[in-house]
Amino acid sequence: QVQLVESGGGLVQPGGSLRLSCVVSGFAFNRYAISWSRQAPGKERELVASISGGGLTNYADSVKGRFAISRDNAKNTVDLQMNSLKPEDTAVYYCNAARSWFLPKTLADVSSWGQGTQVTVSS
């Protein structure tokens, strides 16, 4: 059974940084892409950042240049470094396992979800 456990959320001021971590278990981690998605109040979930099994990355336009996703295949972890945070980044952030090794294009390409971690950007 696939399990994804997120940590690292919290309250941060605009312009600040947070690092989210996701520990994955229950499947062949290095064979699948992993993503971070988010859902803000009153909005649909959106794909934020993804990393393929081989380390290729993809980002939503809204976070390019500010967020960085990385993975450690030895530890089965995926991190999301978030810099220059804005109030519009406030959301529940989820770690997702994709359906394949390749970068997911939409949320339909992910199959598993963590429980989520709250990120609040506010002064």
PDB file of C-alpha atoms in Angstrom:
ATOM      1  CA  GLN A   1       0.000   0.000   0.000  1.00  0.00           C
ATOM      2  CA  VAL A   2       1.396   3.355  -1.051  1.00  0.00           C
ATOM      3  CA  GLN A   3       1.844   5.855   1.764  1.00  0.00           C
ATOM      4  CA  LEU A   4       2.910   9.481   1.412  1.00  0.00           C
ATOM      5  CA  VAL A   5       3.506  11.541   4.538  1.00  0.00           C
ATOM      6  CA  GLU A   6       4.071  15.281   4.240  1.00  0.00           C
ATOM      7  CA  SER A   7       5.695  17.578   6.774  1.00  0.00           C
ATOM      8  CA  GLY A   8       7.135  21.075   6.999  1.00  0.00           C
ATOM      9  CA  GLY A   9       4.117  23.298   6.582  1.00  0.00           C
ATOM     10  CA  GLY A  10       3.420  26.302   8.760  1.00  0.00           C
ATOM     11  CA  LEU A  11       2.956  30.044   8.951  1.00  0.00           C
ATOM     12  CA  VAL A  12       5.468  32.281   7.194  1.00  0.00           C
ATOM     13  CA  GLN A  13       5.601  35.959   6.307  1.00  0.00           C
ATOM     14  CA  PRO A  14       5.490  37.111   2.682  1.00  0.00           C
ATOM     15  CA  GLY A  15       8.946  36.821   1.166  1.00  0.00           C
ATOM     16  CA  GLY A  16       9.896  34.006   3.503  1.00  0.00           C
ATOM     17  CA  SER A  17      10.814  30.383   2.835  1.00  0.00           C
ATOM     18  CA  LEU A  18       9.580  26.944   3.803  1.00  0.00           C
ATOM     19  CA  ARG A  19      10.761  23.446   2.960  1.00  0.00           C
ATOM     20  CA  LEU A  20       8.213  20.674   2.638  1.00  0.00           C
ATOM     21  CA  SER A  21       9.205  17.029   2.843  1.00  0.00           C
ATOM     22  CA  CYS A  22       7.420  13.880   1.768  1.00  0.00           C
ATOM     23  CA  VAL A  23       8.347  10.383   2.857  1.00  0.00           C
ATOM     24  CA  VAL A  24       7.082   7.689   0.508  1.00  0.00           C
ATOM     25  CA  SER A  25       6.678   3.983   1.208  1.00  0.00           C
ATOM     26  CA  GLY A  26       4.921   0.951  -0.183  1.00  0.00           C
ATOM     27  CA  PHE A  27       6.116   0.919  -3.795  1.00  0.00           C
ATOM     28  CA  ALA A  28       9.196   1.101  -6.029  1.00  0.00           C
ATOM     29  CA  PHE A  29       9.891   4.756  -5.354  1.00  0.00           C
ATOM     30  CA  ASN A  30      12.601   5.315  -7.965  1.00  0.00           C
ATOM     31  CA  ARG A  31      10.332   4.034 -10.766  1.00  0.00           C
ATOM     32  CA  TYR A  32       7.710   6.743 -10.385  1.00  0.00           C
ATOM     33  CA  ALA A  33       7.460  10.473 -10.739  1.00  0.00           C
ATOM     34  CA  ILE A  34       6.419  12.360  -7.625  1.00  0.00           C
ATOM     35  CA  SER A  35       4.534  15.642  -7.526  1.00  0.00           C
ATOM     36  CA  TRP A  36       3.451  18.340  -5.150  1.00  0.00           C
ATOM     37  CA  SER A  37       0.005  19.810  -5.641  1.00  0.00           C
ATOM     38  CA  ARG A  38      -1.986  22.339  -3.640  1.00  0.00           C
ATOM     39  CA  GLN A  39      -5.510  23.455  -2.950  1.00  0.00           C
ATOM     40  CA  ALA A  40      -6.302  26.954  -1.802  1.00  0.00           C
ATOM     41  CA  PRO A  41      -9.623  27.816  -0.115  1.00  0.00           C
ATOM     42  CA  GLY A  42     -12.377  28.022  -2.698  1.00  0.00           C
ATOM     43  CA  LYS A  43     -10.098  26.946  -5.537  1.00  0.00           C
ATOM     44  CA  GLU A  44      -9.462  23.754  -7.430  1.00  0.00           C
ATOM     45  CA  ARG A  45      -6.417  21.645  -6.755  1.00  0.00           C
ATOM     46  CA  GLU A  46      -3.468  22.421  -8.995  1.00  0.00           C
ATOM     47  CA  LEU A  47      -0.237  20.690  -9.855  1.00  0.00           C
ATOM     48  CA  VAL A  48       2.663  22.736  -8.488  1.00  0.00           C
ATOM     49  CA  ALA A  49       5.866  20.807  -9.166  1.00  0.00           C
ATOM     50  CA  SER A  50       6.861  17.360 -10.373  1.00  0.00           C
ATOM     51  CA  ILE A  51      10.025  15.303 -10.610  1.00  0.00           C
ATOM     52  CA  SER A  52      10.369  12.231 -12.811  1.00  0.00           C
ATOM     53  CA  GLY A  53      12.008   8.994 -11.810  1.00  0.00           C
ATOM     54  CA  GLY A  54      15.129  10.213 -13.609  1.00  0.00           C
ATOM     55  CA  GLY A  55      15.170  13.662 -12.005  1.00  0.00           C
ATOM     56  CA  LEU A  56      13.554  15.812 -14.693  1.00  0.00           C
ATOM     57  CA  THR A  57      11.419  18.571 -13.217  1.00  0.00           C
ATOM     58  CA  ASN A  58       8.400  20.634 -14.167  1.00  0.00           C
ATOM     59  CA  TYR A  59       6.737  23.593 -12.439  1.00  0.00           C
ATOM     60  CA  ALA A  60       3.524  25.553 -12.625  1.00  0.00           C
ATOM     61  CA  ASP A  61       4.120  29.008 -14.110  1.00  0.00           C
ATOM     62  CA  SER A  62       3.029  30.606 -10.841  1.00  0.00           C
ATOM     63  CA  VAL A  63       5.955  29.087  -8.910  1.00  0.00           C
ATOM     64  CA  LYS A  64       8.739  28.951 -11.502  1.00  0.00           C
ATOM     65  CA  GLY A  65      11.922  30.504 -10.202  1.00  0.00           C
ATOM     66  CA  ARG A  66      10.681  30.392  -6.599  1.00  0.00           C
ATOM     67  CA  PHE A  67      10.080  26.690  -5.870  1.00  0.00           C
ATOM     68  CA  ALA A  68      12.473  23.790  -6.324  1.00  0.00           C
ATOM     69  CA  ILE A  69      11.595  20.101  -6.136  1.00  0.00           C
ATOM     70  CA  SER A  70      14.174  17.424  -5.396  1.00  0.00           C
ATOM     71  CA  ARG A  71      14.220  13.718  -4.614  1.00  0.00           C
ATOM     72  CA  ASP A  72      16.484  11.322  -2.745  1.00  0.00           C
ATOM     73  CA  ASN A  73      15.961   7.824  -4.112  1.00  0.00           C
ATOM     74  CA  ALA A  74      18.069   6.316  -1.325  1.00  0.00           C
ATOM     75  CA  LYS A  75      15.791   7.765   1.361  1.00  0.00           C
ATOM     76  CA  ASN A  76      12.473   7.642  -0.558  1.00  0.00           C
ATOM     77  CA  THR A  77      11.908  11.331   0.045  1.00  0.00           C
ATOM     78  CA  VAL A  78      10.853  14.287  -2.071  1.00  0.00           C
ATOM     79  CA  ASP A  79      11.325  17.862  -0.906  1.00  0.00           C
ATOM     80  CA  LEU A  80       9.810  21.125  -2.071  1.00  0.00           C
ATOM     81  CA  GLN A  81      11.885  24.212  -1.291  1.00  0.00           C
ATOM     82  CA  MET A  82       9.647  27.264  -1.428  1.00  0.00           C
ATOM     83  CA  ASN A  83      11.238  30.716  -1.526  1.00  0.00           C
ATOM     84  CA  SER A  84       9.870  34.241  -1.949  1.00  0.00           C
ATOM     85  CA  LEU A  85       6.516  33.057  -0.706  1.00  0.00           C
ATOM     86  CA  LYS A  86       3.430  35.102  -1.508  1.00  0.00           C
ATOM     87  CA  PRO A  87       0.004  35.213   0.187  1.00  0.00           C
ATOM     88  CA  GLU A  88      -1.428  33.493  -2.897  1.00  0.00           C
ATOM     89  CA  ASP A  89       0.751  30.467  -2.107  1.00  0.00           C
ATOM     90  CA  THR A  90      -1.434  29.827   0.930  1.00  0.00           C
ATOM     91  CA  ALA A  91      -2.943  26.364   0.505  1.00  0.00           C
ATOM     92  CA  VAL A  92      -2.907  22.793   1.677  1.00  0.00           C
ATOM     93  CA  TYR A  93       0.012  21.119  -0.069  1.00  0.00           C
ATOM     94  CA  TYR A  94      -0.148  17.452  -1.042  1.00  0.00           C
ATOM     95  CA  CYS A  95       2.497  14.956  -2.059  1.00  0.00           C
ATOM     96  CA  ASN A  96       1.413  12.731  -4.944  1.00  0.00           C
ATOM     97  CA  ALA A  97       2.717   9.581  -6.579  1.00  0.00           C
ATOM     98  CA  ALA A  98       2.341   9.595 -10.357  1.00  0.00           C
ATOM     99  CA  ARG A  99       1.124   6.669 -12.422  1.00  0.00           C
ATOM    100  CA  SER A 100       4.454   6.275 -14.193  1.00  0.00           C
ATOM    101  CA  TRP A 101       8.130   7.234 -14.359  1.00  0.00           C
ATOM    102  CA  PHE A 102       7.302  10.223 -16.551  1.00  0.00           C
ATOM    103  CA  LEU A 103       6.352  13.734 -15.499  1.00  0.00           C
ATOM    104  CA  PRO A 104       2.589  14.042 -14.940  1.00  0.00           C
ATOM    105  CA  LYS A 105       0.878  16.656 -17.062  1.00  0.00           C
ATOM    106  CA  THR A 106      -2.293  16.988 -14.994  1.00  0.00           C
ATOM    107  CA  LEU A 107      -3.663  15.726 -11.706  1.00  0.00           C
ATOM    108  CA  ALA A 108      -5.300  12.906 -13.656  1.00  0.00           C
ATOM    109  CA  ASP A 109      -1.783  11.497 -14.032  1.00  0.00           C
ATOM    110  CA  VAL A 110      -1.314  11.014 -10.278  1.00  0.00           C
ATOM    111  CA  SER A 111      -2.735   8.088  -8.384  1.00  0.00           C
ATOM    112  CA  SER A 112      -1.918   8.524  -4.716  1.00  0.00           C
ATOM    113  CA  TRP A 113      -2.243  11.353  -2.234  1.00  0.00           C
ATOM    114  CA  GLY A 114      -0.813  12.212   1.151  1.00  0.00           C
ATOM    115  CA  GLN A 115      -2.881  13.777   3.916  1.00  0.00           C
ATOM    116  CA  GLY A 116      -1.637  17.289   3.151  1.00  0.00           C
ATOM    117  CA  THR A 117       0.198  19.991   5.083  1.00  0.00           C
ATOM    118  CA  GLN A 118      -1.027  23.549   5.553  1.00  0.00           C
ATOM    119  CA  VAL A 119       1.077  26.443   4.301  1.00  0.00           C
ATOM    120  CA  THR A 120      -0.058  29.923   5.301  1.00  0.00           C
ATOM    121  CA  VAL A 121       1.691  33.024   3.995  1.00  0.00           C
ATOM    122  CA  SER A 122       0.590  36.066   5.945  1.00  0.00           C
ATOM    123  CA  SER A 123       1.986  39.062   7.781  1.00  0.00           C
TER     124      SER A 123
END
